[in-house]
Coordinates of C-alpha atoms and ligand atoms in Angstrom, one line a residue:
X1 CA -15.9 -6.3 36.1
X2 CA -13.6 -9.1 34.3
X3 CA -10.7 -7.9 31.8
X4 CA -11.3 -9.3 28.5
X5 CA -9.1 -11.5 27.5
X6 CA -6.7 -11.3 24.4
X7 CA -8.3 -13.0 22.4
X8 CA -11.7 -11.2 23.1
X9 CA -9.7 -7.7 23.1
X10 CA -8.7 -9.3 19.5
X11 CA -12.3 -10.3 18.1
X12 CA -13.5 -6.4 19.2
X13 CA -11.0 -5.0 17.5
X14 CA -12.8 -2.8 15.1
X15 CA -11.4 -2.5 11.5
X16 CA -9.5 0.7 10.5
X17 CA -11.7 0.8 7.6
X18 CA -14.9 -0.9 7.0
X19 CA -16.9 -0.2 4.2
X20 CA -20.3 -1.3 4.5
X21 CA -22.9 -2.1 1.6
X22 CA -21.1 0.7 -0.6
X23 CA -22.8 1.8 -4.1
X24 CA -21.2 4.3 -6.2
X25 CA -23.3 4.8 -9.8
X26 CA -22.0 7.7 -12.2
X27 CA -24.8 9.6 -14.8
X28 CA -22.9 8.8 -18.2
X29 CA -23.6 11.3 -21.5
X30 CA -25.7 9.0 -22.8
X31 CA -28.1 9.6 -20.1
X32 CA -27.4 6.1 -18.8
X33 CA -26.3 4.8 -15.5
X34 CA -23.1 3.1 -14.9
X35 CA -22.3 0.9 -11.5
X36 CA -19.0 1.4 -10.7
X37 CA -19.2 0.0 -7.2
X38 CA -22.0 -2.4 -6.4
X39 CA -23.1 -3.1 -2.3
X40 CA -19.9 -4.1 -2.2
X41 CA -18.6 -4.6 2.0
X42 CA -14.8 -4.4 2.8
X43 CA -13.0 -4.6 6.3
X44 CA -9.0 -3.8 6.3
X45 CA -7.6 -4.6 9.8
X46 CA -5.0 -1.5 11.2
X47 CA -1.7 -2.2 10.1
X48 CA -2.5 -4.5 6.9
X49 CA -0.9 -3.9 4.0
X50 CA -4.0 -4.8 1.1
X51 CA -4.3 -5.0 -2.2
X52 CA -7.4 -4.0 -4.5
X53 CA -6.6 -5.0 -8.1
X54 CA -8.9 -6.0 -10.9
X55 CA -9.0 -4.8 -14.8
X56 CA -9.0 -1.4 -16.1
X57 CA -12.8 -0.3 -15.3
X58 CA -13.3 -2.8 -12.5
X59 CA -14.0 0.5 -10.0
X60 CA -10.5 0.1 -8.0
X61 CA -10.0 3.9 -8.2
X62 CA -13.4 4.8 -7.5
X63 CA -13.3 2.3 -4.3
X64 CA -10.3 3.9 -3.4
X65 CA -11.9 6.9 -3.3
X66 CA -14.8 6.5 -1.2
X67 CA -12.6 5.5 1.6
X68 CA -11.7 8.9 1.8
X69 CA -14.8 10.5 0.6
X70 CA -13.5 12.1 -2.5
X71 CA -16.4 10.2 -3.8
X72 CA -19.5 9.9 -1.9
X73 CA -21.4 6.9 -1.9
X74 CA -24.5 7.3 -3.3
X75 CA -25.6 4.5 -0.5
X76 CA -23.8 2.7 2.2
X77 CA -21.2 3.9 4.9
X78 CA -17.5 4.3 4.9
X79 CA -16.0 4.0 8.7
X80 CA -12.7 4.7 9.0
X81 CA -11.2 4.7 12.0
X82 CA -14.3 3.8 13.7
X83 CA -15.7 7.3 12.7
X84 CA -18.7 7.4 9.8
X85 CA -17.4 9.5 7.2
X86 CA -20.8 9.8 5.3
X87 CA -22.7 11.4 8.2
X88 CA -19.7 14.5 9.4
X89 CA -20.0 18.1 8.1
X90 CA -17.6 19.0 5.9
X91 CA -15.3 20.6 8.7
X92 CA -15.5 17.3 10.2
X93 CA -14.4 15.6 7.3
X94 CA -11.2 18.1 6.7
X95 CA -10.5 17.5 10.3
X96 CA -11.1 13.4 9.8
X97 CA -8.9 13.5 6.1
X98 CA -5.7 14.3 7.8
X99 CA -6.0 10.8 9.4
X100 CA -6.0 9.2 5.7
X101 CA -3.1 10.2 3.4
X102 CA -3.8 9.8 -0.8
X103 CA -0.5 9.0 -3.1
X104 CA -1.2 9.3 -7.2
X105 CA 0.6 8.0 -10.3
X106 CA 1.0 11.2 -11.4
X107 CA 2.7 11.9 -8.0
X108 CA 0.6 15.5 -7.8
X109 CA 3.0 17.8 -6.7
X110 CA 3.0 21.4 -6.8
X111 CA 5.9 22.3 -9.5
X112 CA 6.4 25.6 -7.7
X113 CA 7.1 24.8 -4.2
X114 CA 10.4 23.0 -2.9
X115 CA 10.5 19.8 -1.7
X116 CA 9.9 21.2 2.0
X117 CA 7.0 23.4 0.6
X118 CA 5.7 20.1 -0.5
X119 CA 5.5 18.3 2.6
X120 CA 5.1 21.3 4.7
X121 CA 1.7 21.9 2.7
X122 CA -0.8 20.1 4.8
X123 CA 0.6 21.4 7.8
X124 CA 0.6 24.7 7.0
X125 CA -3.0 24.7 5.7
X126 CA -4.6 22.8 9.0
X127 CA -2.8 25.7 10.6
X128 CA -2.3 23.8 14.1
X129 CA 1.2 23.7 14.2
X130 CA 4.3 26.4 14.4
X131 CA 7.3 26.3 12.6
X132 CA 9.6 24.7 14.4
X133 CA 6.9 21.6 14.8
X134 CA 6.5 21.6 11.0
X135 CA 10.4 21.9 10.4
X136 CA 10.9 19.2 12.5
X137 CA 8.1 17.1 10.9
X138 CA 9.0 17.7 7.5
X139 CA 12.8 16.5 8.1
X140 CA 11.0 13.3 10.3
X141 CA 8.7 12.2 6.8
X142 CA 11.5 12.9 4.4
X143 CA 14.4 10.7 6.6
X144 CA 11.2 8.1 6.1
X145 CA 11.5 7.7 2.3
X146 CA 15.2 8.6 2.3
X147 CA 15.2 11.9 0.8
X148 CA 17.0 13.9 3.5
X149 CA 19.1 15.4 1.2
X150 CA 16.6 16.9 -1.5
X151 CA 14.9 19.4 1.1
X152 CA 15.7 22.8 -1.0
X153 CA 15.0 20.9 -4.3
X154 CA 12.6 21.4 -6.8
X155 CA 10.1 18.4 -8.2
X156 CA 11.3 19.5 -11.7
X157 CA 14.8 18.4 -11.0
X158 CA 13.7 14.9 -9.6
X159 CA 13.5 11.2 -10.9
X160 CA 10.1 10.0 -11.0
X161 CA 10.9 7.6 -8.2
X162 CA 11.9 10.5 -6.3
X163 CA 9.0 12.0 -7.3
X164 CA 6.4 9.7 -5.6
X165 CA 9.3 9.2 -2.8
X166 CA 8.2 13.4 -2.1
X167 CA 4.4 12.5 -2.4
X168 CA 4.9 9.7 -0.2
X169 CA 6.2 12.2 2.8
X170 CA 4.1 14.5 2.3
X171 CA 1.0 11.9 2.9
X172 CA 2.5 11.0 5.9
X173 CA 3.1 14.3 7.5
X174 CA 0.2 14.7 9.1
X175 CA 0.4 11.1 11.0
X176 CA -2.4 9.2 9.3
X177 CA -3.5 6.2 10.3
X178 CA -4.3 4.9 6.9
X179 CA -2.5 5.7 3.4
X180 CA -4.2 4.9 0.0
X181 CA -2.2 4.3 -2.8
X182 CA -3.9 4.8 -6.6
X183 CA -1.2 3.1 -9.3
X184 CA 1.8 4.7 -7.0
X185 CA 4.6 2.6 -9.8
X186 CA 2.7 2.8 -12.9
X187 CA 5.0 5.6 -14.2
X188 CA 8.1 3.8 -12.7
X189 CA 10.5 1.6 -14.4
X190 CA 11.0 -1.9 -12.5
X191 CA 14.1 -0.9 -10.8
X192 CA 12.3 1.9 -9.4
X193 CA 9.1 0.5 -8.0
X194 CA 11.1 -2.6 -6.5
X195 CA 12.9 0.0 -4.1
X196 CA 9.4 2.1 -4.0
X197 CA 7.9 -1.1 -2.9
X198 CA 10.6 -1.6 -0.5
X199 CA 10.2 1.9 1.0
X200 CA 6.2 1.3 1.6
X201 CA 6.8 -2.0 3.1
X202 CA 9.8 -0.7 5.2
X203 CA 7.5 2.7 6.6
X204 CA 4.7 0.2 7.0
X205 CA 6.8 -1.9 9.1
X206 CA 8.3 1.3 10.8
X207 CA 4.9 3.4 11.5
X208 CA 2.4 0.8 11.4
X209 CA 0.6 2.9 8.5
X210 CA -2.1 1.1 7.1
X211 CA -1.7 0.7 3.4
X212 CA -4.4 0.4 0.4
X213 CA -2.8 0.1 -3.2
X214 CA -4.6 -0.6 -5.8
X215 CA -2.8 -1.9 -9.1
X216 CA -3.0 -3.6 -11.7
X217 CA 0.6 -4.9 -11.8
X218 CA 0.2 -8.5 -9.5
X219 CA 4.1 -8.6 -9.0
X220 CA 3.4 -5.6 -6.9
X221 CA 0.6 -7.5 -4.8
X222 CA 3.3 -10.2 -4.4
X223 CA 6.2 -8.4 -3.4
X224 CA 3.7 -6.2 -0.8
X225 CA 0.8 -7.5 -0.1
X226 CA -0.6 -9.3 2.9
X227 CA -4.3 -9.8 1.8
X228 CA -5.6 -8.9 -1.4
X229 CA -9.3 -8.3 -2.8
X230 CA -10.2 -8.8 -6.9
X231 CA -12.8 -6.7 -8.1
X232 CA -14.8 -7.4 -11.1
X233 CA -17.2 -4.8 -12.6
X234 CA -17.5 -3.1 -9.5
X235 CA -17.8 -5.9 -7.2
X236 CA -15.1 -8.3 -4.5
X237 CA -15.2 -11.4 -6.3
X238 CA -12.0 -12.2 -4.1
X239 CA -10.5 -12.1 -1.3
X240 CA -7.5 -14.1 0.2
X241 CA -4.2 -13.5 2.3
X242 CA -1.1 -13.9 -0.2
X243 CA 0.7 -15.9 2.0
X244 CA -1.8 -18.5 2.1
X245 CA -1.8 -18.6 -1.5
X246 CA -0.4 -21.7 -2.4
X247 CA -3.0 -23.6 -0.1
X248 CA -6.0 -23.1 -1.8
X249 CA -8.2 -22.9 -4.8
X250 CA -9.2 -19.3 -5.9
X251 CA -12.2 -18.4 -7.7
X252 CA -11.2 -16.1 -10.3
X253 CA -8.1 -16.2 -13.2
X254 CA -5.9 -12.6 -11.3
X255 CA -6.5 -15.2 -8.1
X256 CA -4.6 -18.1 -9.8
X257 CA -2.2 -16.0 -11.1
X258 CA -1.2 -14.4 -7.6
X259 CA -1.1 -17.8 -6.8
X260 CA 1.3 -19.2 -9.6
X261 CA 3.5 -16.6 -8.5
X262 CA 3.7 -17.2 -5.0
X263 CA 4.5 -20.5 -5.7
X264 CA 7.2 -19.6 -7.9
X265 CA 8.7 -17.1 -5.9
X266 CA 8.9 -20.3 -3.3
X267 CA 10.1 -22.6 -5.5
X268 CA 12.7 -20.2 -6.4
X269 CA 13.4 -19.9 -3.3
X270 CA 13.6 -23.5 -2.4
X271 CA 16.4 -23.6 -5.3
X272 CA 18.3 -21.1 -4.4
X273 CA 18.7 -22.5 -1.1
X274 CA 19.6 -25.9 -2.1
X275 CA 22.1 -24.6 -4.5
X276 CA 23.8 -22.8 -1.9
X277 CA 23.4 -25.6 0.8
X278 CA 24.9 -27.9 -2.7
X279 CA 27.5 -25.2 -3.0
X280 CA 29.0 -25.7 0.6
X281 CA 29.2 -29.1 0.1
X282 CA 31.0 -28.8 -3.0
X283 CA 33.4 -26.7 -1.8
X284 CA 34.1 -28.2 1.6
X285 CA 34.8 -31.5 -0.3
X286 CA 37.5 -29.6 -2.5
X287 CA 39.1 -27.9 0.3
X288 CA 39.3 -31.0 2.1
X289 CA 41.7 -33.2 -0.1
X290 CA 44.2 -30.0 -0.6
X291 CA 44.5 -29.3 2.6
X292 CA 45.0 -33.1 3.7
X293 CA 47.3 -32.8 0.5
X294 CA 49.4 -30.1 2.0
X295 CA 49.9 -32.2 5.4
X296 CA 53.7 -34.1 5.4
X297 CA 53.0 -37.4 4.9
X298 CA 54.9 -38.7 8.1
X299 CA 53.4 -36.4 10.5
Ligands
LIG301 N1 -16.6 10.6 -12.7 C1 -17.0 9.6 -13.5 N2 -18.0 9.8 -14.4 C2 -18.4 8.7 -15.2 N3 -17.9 7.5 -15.2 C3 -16.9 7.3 -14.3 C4 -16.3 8.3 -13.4 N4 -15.3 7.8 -12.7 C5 -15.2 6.5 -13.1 N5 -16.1 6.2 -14.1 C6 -16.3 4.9 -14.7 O1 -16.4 3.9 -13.7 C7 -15.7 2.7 -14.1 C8 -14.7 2.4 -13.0 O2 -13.7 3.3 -13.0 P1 -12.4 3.2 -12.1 O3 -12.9 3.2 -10.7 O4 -11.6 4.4 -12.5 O5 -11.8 1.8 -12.5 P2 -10.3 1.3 -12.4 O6 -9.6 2.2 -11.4 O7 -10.5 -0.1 -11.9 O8 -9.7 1.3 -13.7 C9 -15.1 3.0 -15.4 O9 -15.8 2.4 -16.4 C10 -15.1 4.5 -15.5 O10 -15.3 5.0 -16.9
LIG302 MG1 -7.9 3.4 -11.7

């Protein structure tokens, strides 16, 4: 038997999630039907960071959701992991969930539990763990997102960027191998979800977590992104790597946009380095004179 080769181990490399010919249609009041995800087919490689964005009503949330199954498509299949979500028993699908953590605007927290009782919850409830694992766990996923300190705390007496900071750990405490982000800095100032951002990209670096946000705010596909899809009315119009942004010619309007600002985030770039390459110059030319200034003439 040969040994594949990189590049082959590379090309079999199966997707952490794969949606395949997903269809999600919801019965509105009126008796009508309403599409809010169409055959639409998605790989996201482990250890991406990707961004779903689109309008309000495009069906990000919804897609969102069926990675996990908190909606079930009403045809299509949802592997994540390699497993097929649609076809386990609902034990299975507990069991499989701890393997994809979920993170809200709204942050979700329970009011009456501490900090620790937050992120100790999913480890108490799938019950395979003692206490001195969970401790230990809990103190691991809070040094994550920086938030050592606020153990014995209350949510009530935390910043809203503390907040999701506490929802964050408590995704990751059960070690999933995907996390999926709904609007995480929509209720954040911009102060706020720049360090956020910096947290998620920084864990994501750290763990290797793969990471699904869906926005609506394009700086934050920008500044986290690696590869971004558009949806429009419940399809992928789009989809592109944001680092290859400035290269080519995108099909829809959010496309050209991630694009301008790529490019101006370059450019800006670009500036501020010649400024400060300028700024040497300038001040080795200044230096220069005085010093020659303060040699003795005669020496
Ligand atoms: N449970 C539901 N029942 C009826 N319609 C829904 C339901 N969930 C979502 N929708 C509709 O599906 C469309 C897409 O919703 P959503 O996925 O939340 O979009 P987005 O997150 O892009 O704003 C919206 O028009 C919304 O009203
Ligand atoms: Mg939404």
């Amino acid at each position: 038997m040969t040994h594949p080769t990189p590049d082959a181990a590379r090309d079999n490399a199966q997707p952490v999630i794969r949606l395949q010919s997903v269809q999600k249609s919801f019965a509105l009041p009126s008796g009508e039907v309403f599409d809010a995800v169409q055959s639409l087919s998605l790989d996201i490689q482990q250890g991406d960071v990707f961004g779903l964005i689109g309008k309000s009503g495009a069906g990000k949330s919804t897609l969102l959701r069926l990675i996990n199954l908190l909606e079930r498509p009403d045809a299509g299949k949802v592997f994540v992991g390699g497993r097929d979500l649609t076809t386990l028993s609902r034990r299975e699908l507990r069991d499989t969930r701890q393997n994809i953590g979920m993170i809200f605007q709204q942050f979700n927290l329970l009011q009456n539990a501490t900090v620790f009782g937050n992120v100790a919850f999913p480890l108490k409830i799938h019950g395979h763990h003692s206490k001195a694992e969970i401790d230990a766990r809990v103190r691991e996923c809070l040094a994550l997102v920086g938030l050592a300190e606020k153990i014995d705390t209350y949510p009530a007496q935390l910043s809203g960027g503390q907040k999701q900071r506490v929802a964050i750990a408590r995704a990751l405490a059960s070690r999933p191998q995907v996390l999926l982000c709904d609007e995480p800095t929509s209720a954040l100032d911009s102060e706020t979800t720049r360090s956020l951002l910096e947290t998620l990209r920084d864990i994501n670096q750290k763990i290797g977590v793969t990471i699904v946000i869906v926005t609506h705010e394009l700086s934050v596909v920008e500044v986290l992104c690696r590869n971004v899809a558009i949806l429009e009315k419940g399809r992928l119009v789009e989809q592109f790597a944001v680092e290859d942004a400035p290269k080519a010619e995108r099909k829809t309007a959010l496309g050209r946009e991630i694009d301008e600002l790529v490019r101006r985030r370059e450019r800006e770039s670009r500036e501020l380095r010649e400024l400060r390459e300028a700024g040497n110059g300038v001040a080795t030319l200044r230096v220069a004179p005085d010093l020659n200034a303060q040699e003795p003439a005669h020496v």
